[in-house]
Each structure stands twice: as C-alpha cells, then as structure tokens.
mmCIF file of C-alpha atoms and ligand atoms in Angstrom:
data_model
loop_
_atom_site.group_PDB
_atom_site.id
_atom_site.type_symbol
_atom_site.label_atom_id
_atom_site.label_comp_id
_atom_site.label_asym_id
_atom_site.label_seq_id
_atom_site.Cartn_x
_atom_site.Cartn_y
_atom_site.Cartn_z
ATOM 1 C CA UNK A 1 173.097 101.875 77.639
ATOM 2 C CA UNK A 2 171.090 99.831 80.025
ATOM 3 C CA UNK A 3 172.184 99.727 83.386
ATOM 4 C CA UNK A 4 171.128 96.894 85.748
ATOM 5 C CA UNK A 5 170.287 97.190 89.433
ATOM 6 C CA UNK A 6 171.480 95.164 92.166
ATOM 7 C CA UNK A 7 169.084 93.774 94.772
ATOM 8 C CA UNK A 8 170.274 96.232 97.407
ATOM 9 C CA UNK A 9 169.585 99.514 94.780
ATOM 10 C CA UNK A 10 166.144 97.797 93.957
ATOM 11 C CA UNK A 11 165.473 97.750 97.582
ATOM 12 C CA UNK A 12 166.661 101.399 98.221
ATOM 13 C CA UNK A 13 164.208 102.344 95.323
ATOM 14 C CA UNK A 14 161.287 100.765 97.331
ATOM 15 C CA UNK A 15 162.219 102.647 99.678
ATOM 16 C CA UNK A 16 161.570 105.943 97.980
ATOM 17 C CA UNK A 17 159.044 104.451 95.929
ATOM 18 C CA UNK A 18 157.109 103.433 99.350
ATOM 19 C CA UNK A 19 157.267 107.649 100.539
ATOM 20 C CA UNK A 20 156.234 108.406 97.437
ATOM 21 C CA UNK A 21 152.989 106.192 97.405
ATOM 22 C CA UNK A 22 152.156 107.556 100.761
ATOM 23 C CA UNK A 23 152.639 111.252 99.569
ATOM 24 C CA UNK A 24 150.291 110.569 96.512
ATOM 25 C CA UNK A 25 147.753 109.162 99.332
ATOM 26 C CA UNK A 26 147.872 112.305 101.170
ATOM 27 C CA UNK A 27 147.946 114.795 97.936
ATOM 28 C CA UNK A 28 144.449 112.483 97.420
ATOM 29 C CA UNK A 29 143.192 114.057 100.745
ATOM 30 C CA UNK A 30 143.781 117.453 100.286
ATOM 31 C CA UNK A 31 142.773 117.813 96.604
ATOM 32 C CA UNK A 32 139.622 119.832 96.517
ATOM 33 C CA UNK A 33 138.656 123.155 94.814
ATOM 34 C CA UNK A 34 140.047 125.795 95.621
ATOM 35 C CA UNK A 35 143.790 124.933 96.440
ATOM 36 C CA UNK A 36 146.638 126.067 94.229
ATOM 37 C CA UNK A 37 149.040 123.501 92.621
ATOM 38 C CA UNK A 38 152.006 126.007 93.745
ATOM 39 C CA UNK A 39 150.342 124.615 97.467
ATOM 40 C CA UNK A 40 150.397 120.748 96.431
ATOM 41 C CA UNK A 41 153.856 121.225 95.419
ATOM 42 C CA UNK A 42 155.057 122.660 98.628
ATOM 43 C CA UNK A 43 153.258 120.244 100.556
ATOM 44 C CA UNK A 44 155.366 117.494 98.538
ATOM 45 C CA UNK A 45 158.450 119.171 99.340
ATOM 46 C CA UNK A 46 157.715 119.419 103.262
ATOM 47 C CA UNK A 47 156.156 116.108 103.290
ATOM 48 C CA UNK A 48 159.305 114.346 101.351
ATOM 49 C CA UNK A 49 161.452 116.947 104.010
ATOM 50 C CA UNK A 50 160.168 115.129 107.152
ATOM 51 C CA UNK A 51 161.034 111.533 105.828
ATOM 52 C CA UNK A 52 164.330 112.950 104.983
ATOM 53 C CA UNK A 53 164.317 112.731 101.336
ATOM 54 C CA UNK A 54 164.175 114.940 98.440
ATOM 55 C CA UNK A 55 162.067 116.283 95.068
ATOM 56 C CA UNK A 56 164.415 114.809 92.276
ATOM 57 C CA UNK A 57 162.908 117.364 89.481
ATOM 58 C CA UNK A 58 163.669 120.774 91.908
ATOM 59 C CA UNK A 59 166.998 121.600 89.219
ATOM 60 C CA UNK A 60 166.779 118.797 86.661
ATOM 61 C CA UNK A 61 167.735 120.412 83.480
ATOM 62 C CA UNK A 62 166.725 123.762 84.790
ATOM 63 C CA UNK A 63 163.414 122.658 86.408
ATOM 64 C CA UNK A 64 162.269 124.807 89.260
ATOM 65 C CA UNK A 65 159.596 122.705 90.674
ATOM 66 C CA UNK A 66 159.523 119.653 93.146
ATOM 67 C CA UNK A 67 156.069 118.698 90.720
ATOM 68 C CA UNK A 68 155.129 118.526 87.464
ATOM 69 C CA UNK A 69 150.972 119.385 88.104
ATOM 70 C CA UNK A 70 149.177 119.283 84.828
ATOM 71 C CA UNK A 71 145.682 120.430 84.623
ATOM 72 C CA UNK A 72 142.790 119.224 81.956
ATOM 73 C CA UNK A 73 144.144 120.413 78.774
ATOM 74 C CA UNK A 74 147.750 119.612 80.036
ATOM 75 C CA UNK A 75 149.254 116.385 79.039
ATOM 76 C CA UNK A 76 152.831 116.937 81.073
ATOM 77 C CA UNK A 77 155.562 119.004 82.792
ATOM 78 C CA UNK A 78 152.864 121.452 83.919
ATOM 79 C CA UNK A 79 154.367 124.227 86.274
ATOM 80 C CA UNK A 80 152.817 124.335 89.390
ATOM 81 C CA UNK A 81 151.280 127.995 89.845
ATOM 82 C CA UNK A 82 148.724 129.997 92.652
ATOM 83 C CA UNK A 83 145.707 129.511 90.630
ATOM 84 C CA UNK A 84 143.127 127.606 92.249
ATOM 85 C CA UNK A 85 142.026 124.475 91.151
ATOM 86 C CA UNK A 86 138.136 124.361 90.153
ATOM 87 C CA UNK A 87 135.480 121.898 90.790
ATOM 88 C CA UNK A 88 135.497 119.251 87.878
ATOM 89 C CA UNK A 89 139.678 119.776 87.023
ATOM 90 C CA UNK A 90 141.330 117.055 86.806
ATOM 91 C CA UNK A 91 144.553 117.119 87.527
ATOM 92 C CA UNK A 92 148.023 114.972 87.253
ATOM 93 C CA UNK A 93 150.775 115.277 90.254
ATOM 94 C CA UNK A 94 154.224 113.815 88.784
ATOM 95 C CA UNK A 95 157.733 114.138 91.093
ATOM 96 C CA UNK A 96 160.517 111.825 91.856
ATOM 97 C CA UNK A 97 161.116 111.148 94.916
ATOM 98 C CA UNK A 98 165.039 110.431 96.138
ATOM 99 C CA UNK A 99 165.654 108.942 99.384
ATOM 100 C CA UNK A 100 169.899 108.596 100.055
ATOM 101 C CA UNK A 101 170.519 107.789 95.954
ATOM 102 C CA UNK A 102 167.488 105.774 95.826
ATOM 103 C CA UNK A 103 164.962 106.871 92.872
ATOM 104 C CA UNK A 104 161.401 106.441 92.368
ATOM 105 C CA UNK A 105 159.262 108.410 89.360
ATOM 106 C CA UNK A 106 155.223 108.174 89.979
ATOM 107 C CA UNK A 107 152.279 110.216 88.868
ATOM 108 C CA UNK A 108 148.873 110.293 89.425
ATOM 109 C CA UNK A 109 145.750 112.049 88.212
ATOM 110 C CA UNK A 110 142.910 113.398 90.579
ATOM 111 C CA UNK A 111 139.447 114.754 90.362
ATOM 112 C CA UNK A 112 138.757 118.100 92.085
ATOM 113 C CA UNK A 113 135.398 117.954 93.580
ATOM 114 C CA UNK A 114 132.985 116.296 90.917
ATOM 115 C CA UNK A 115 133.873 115.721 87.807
ATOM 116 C CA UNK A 116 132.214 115.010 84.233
ATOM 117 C CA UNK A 117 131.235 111.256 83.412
ATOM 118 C CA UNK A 118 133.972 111.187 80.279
ATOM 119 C CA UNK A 119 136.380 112.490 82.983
ATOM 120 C CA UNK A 120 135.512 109.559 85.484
ATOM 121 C CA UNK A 121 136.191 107.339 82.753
ATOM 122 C CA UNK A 122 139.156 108.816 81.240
ATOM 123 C CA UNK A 123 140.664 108.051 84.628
ATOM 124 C CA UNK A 124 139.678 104.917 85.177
ATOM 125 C CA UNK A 125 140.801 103.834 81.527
ATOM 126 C CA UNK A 126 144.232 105.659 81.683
ATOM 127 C CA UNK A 127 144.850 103.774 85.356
ATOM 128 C CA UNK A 128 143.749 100.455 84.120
ATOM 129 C CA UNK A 129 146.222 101.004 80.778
ATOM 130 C CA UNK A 130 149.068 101.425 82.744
ATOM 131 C CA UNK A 131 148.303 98.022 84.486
ATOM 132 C CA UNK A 132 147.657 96.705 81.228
ATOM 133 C CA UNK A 133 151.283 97.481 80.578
ATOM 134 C CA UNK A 134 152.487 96.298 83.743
ATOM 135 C CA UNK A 135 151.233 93.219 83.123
ATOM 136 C CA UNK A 136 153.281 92.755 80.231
ATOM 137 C CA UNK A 137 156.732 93.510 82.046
ATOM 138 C CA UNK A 138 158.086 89.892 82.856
ATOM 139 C CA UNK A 139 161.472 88.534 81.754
ATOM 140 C CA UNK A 140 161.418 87.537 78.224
ATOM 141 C CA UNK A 141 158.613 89.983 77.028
ATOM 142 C CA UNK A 142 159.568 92.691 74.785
ATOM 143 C CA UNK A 143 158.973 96.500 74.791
ATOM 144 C CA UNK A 144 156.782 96.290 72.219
ATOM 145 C CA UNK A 145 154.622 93.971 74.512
ATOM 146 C CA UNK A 146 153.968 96.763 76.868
ATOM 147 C CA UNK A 147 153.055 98.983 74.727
ATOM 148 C CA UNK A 148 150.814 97.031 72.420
ATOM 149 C CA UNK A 149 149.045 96.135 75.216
ATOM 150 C CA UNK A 150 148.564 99.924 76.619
ATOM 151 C CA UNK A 151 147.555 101.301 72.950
ATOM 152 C CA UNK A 152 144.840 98.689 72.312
ATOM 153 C CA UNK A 153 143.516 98.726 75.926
ATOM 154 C CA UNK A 154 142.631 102.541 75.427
ATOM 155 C CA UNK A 155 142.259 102.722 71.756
ATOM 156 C CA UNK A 156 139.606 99.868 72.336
ATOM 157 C CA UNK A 157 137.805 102.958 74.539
ATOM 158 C CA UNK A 158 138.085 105.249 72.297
ATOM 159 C CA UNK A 159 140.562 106.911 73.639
ATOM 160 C CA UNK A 160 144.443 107.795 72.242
ATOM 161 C CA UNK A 161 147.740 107.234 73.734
ATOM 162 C CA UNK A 162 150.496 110.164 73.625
ATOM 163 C CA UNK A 163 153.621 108.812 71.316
ATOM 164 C CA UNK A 164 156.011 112.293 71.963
ATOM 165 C CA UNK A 165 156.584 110.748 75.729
ATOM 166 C CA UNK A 166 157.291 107.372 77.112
ATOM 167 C CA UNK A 167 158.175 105.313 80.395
ATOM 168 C CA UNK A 168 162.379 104.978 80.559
ATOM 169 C CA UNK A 169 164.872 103.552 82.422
ATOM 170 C CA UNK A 170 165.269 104.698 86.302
ATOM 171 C CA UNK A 171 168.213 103.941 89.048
ATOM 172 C CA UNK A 172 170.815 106.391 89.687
ATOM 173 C CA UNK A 173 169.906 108.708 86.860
ATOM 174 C CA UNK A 174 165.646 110.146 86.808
ATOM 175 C CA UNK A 175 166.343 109.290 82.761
ATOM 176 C CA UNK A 176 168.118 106.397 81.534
ATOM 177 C CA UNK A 177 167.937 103.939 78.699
ATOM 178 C CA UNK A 178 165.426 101.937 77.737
ATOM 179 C CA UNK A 179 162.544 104.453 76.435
ATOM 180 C CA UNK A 180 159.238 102.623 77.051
ATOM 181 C CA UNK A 181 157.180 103.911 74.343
ATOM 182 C CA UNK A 182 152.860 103.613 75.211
ATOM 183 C CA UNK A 183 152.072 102.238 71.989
ATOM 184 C CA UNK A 184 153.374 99.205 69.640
ATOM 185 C CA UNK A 185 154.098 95.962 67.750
ATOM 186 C CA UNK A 186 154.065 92.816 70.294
ATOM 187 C CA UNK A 187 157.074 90.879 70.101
ATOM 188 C CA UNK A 188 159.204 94.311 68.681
ATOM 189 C CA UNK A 189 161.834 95.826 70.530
ATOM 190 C CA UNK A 190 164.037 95.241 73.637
ATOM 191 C CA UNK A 191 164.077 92.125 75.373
ATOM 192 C CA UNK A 192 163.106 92.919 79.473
ATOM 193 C CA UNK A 193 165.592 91.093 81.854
ATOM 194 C CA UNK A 194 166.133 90.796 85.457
ATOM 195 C CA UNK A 195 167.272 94.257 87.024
ATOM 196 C CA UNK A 196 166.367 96.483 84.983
ATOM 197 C CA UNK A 197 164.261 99.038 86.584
ATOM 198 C CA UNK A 198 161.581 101.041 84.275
ATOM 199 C CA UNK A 199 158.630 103.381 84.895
ATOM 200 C CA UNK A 200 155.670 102.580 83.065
ATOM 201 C CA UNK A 201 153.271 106.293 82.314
ATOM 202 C CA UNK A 202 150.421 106.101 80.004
ATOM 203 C CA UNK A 203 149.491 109.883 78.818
ATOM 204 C CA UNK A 204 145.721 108.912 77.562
ATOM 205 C CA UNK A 205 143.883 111.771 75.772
ATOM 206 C CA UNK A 206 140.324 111.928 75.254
ATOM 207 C CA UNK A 207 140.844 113.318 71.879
ATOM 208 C CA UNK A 208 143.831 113.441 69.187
ATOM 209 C CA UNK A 209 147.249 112.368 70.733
ATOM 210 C CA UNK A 210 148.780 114.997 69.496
ATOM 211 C CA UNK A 211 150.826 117.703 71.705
ATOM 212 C CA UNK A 212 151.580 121.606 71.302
ATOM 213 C CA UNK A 213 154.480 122.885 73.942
ATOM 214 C CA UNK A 214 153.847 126.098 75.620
ATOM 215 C CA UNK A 215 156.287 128.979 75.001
ATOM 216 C CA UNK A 216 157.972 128.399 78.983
ATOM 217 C CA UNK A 217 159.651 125.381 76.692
ATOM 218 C CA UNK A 218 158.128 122.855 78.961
ATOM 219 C CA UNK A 219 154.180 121.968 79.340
ATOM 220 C CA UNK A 220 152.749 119.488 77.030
ATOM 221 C CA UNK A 221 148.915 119.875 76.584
ATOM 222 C CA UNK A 222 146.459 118.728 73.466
ATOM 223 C CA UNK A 223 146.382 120.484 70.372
ATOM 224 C CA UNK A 224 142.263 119.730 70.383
ATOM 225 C CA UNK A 225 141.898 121.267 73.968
ATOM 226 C CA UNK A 226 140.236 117.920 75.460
ATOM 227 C CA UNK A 227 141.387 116.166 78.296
ATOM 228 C CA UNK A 228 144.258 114.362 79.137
ATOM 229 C CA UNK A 229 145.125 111.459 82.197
ATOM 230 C CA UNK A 230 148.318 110.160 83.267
ATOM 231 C CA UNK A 231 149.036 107.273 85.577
ATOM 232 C CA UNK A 232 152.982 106.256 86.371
ATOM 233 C CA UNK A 233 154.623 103.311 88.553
ATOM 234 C CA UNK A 234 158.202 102.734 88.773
ATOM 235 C CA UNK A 235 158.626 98.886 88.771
ATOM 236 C CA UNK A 236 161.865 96.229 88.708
ATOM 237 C CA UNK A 237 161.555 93.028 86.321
ATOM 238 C CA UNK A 238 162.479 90.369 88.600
ATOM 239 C CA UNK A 239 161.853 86.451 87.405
ATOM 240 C CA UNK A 240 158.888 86.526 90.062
ATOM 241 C CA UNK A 241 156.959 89.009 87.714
ATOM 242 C CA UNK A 242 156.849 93.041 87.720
ATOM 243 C CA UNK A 243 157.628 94.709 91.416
ATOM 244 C CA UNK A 244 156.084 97.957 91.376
ATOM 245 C CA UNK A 245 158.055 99.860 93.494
ATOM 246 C CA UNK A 246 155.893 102.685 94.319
ATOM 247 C CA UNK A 247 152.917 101.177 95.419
HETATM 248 N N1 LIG B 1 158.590 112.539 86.386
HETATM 249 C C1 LIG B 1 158.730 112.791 84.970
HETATM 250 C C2 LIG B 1 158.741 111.476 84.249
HETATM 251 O O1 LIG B 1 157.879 110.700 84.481
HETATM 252 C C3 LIG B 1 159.888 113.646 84.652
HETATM 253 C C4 LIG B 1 159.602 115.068 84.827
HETATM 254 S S1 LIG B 1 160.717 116.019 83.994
HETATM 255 C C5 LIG B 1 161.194 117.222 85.092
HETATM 256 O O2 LIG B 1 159.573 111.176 83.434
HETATM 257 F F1 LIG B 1 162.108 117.907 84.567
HETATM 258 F F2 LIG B 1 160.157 117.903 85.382
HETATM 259 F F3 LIG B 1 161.641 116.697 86.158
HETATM 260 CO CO1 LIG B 2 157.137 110.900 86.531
#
C-alpha cells in the first residue's frame, strides 16, 4: 500500500534529509586511509546527536549499526568494523537519518586516498545513474521509466546494475511500498503521483550483478569479487518535478 505525504511530512523529511546531506559532506572530509568504518559510524551517530536527531537503522530488524559502510567487494548492508580503510578503497556510507518522525534514506560512495582509474569511473557512472533516474521521477512517468533509464545509462558503460535491491517507498516507515527496481521496461509499472515520497539507489557493479550474502545474514557483495558503487537520494514527486530531499 502506497501511502501519500502531506506537504508538512514532505517538509519534515527535508528537514532530515538537509542533516543528512551535511553529515555525508563531513564523512567526505574525514575519509582518508587509515580510519575505521566502526569510527565513521560513530561520528554519524554524534554528529546526528548534536542536531538532535537519530540513526534510523541502530535496531531495524535487528540491525546494530547507525551505518551500513560497504567496502569494494561489498555491494550493501556492510557492518561497520575497526579495520582501517586502505588507500584506493572505495567505500559506500548508507544511514537514515530521523529528525522528530521525519525520514530521510541517503548513501554515498567515497574514495580513500587515490584510487584506480575504473574506480574513478565507476563512481562517477553510478552517481550520474542515479540522476539518470531522478530525472525520470515526474507525475505521470512510470516505475519502469526510472529504471530503464538507470540500466541503460550504466549498461551503456559497461557496467551492471544490481536487480536483488531497489529504491522503495519512505515516510513514516524506512521501508514502504512502492519497490523502485534499478533496471526496466519504460512505460511498465506504477504510475508516480504527487506525494509519494521514494528513494532512488543505484548498486552499479563493475562486473556481474550478481550478489552472494555473507553468513552474519546481512552484507551483500559480488560473486566475481570486483567492485561495486552506490549512490541514494530520497526525493518527493511534486507536479514541479522531483524534490530531492537530501541534497
Ligand atoms: N538505508 C538502506 C536503504 O537504502 C537500508 C538499510 S537496511 C538496515 O534501503 F537495516 F541496515 F537499516
Ligand atoms: Co539507504
């Protein structure tokens, strides 16, 4: 069931969506090798602490973490841990941020130190899909829009889209209806309409799209051992065109 947001919960999702943004900025600043995800992760925490909100994952479904930090191999739901993070990792920070009720979901992946040229460009391919896709989310588009237009983008580079995760539905839950699937048909699926508030997170692998889970139930990384990028915004359809909300 797809639930609809009002103005005033679309605004209380900037909100978050706004400390998030500026947390991701920081994370950029301190990224270098040597630090430990496990210290990213309680950075987040104090830094969403001071603005007076809170990590959204810390307890979801059992989830200890106020990050998901995925390194190289990882696609996803990477636990953070005290191992440092080498020069030329890459590595993607994902948490929710809530802020009184209000939700926002956004991810981003950074270089540590320098970093190989396929790296640079797997980056810069996996940001540019998920734009791809935003550009697709306006009132009267379908689903299948989005994610045709995210699958050809990086299949045009080479690269493959992840199918066993999509985008979904945000507001008062982290997960609601619609799943927003990375890849297919234009003109398929749901309809987009005013209020509805989705995240949009292309997982772009350098090699096969396929995933393996690790045995702690959770982590997602390539069965081929190659790379993999993530970029996530939360954003509102509105009839003035996608909002991204945590910009
Ligand atoms: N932020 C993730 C997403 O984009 C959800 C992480 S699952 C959790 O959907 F359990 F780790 F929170
Ligand atoms: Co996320």
């Amino acid at each position: 069931m797809i639930i609809f947001k009002s103005k005033r919960e679309i605004e209380m999702m900037h909100e978050a969506g706004k400390i998030l943004a500026s947390c991701h900025k920081e994370i950029e600043k301190i990224i270098t090798p040597g630090i430990s995800t496990l210290e990213i992760d309680k950075f987040v925490e104090d830094y969403l602490a001071k603005w007076g909100a809170t990590p959204e994952q810390k307890g979801y479904q059992g989830y200890q973490y106020a990050t998901c930090a995925s390194v190289n191999d990882e696609i996803c739901h990477g636990f953070p841990n005290s191992k440092p993070l080498k020069n030329g990792d890459i590595v993607t920070i994902d948490f929710v941020v809530n802020l009184n009720g209000g939700l926002a979901d956004s991810a981003w992946t950074h270089p540590v130190g320098n970093i190989s040229d396929k790296a640079k460009r797997l980056l810069k391919i996996a940001k540019e899909s998920m734009y791809k896709g935003i550009e697709q989310a306006h009132v009267g588009n379908r689903l299948g829009d989005i994610g045709h237009a995210i699958q050809t983008y990086v299949e045009n580079e080479s690269f493959s889209v992840v199918r066993d995760f999509t985008g979904h539905g945000i507001g008062r839950n982290m997960h609601e209806d619609p799943a927003v699937p990375n890849y297919g048909e234009p003109g398929k699926g749901l309809r987009l309409k005013e209020g509805m508030v989705i995240t949009i997170e292309p997982m772009v692998n350098v090699g096969s799209f396929q995933c393996k889970i690790d045995k702690n139930g959770w982590t997602a990384r390539t069965v081929d051992g190659k790379l993999s990028a993530q970029y996530e915004h939360t954003l509102a359809i509105t009839h003035n065109g996608p909002l991204i909300l945590t910009d």
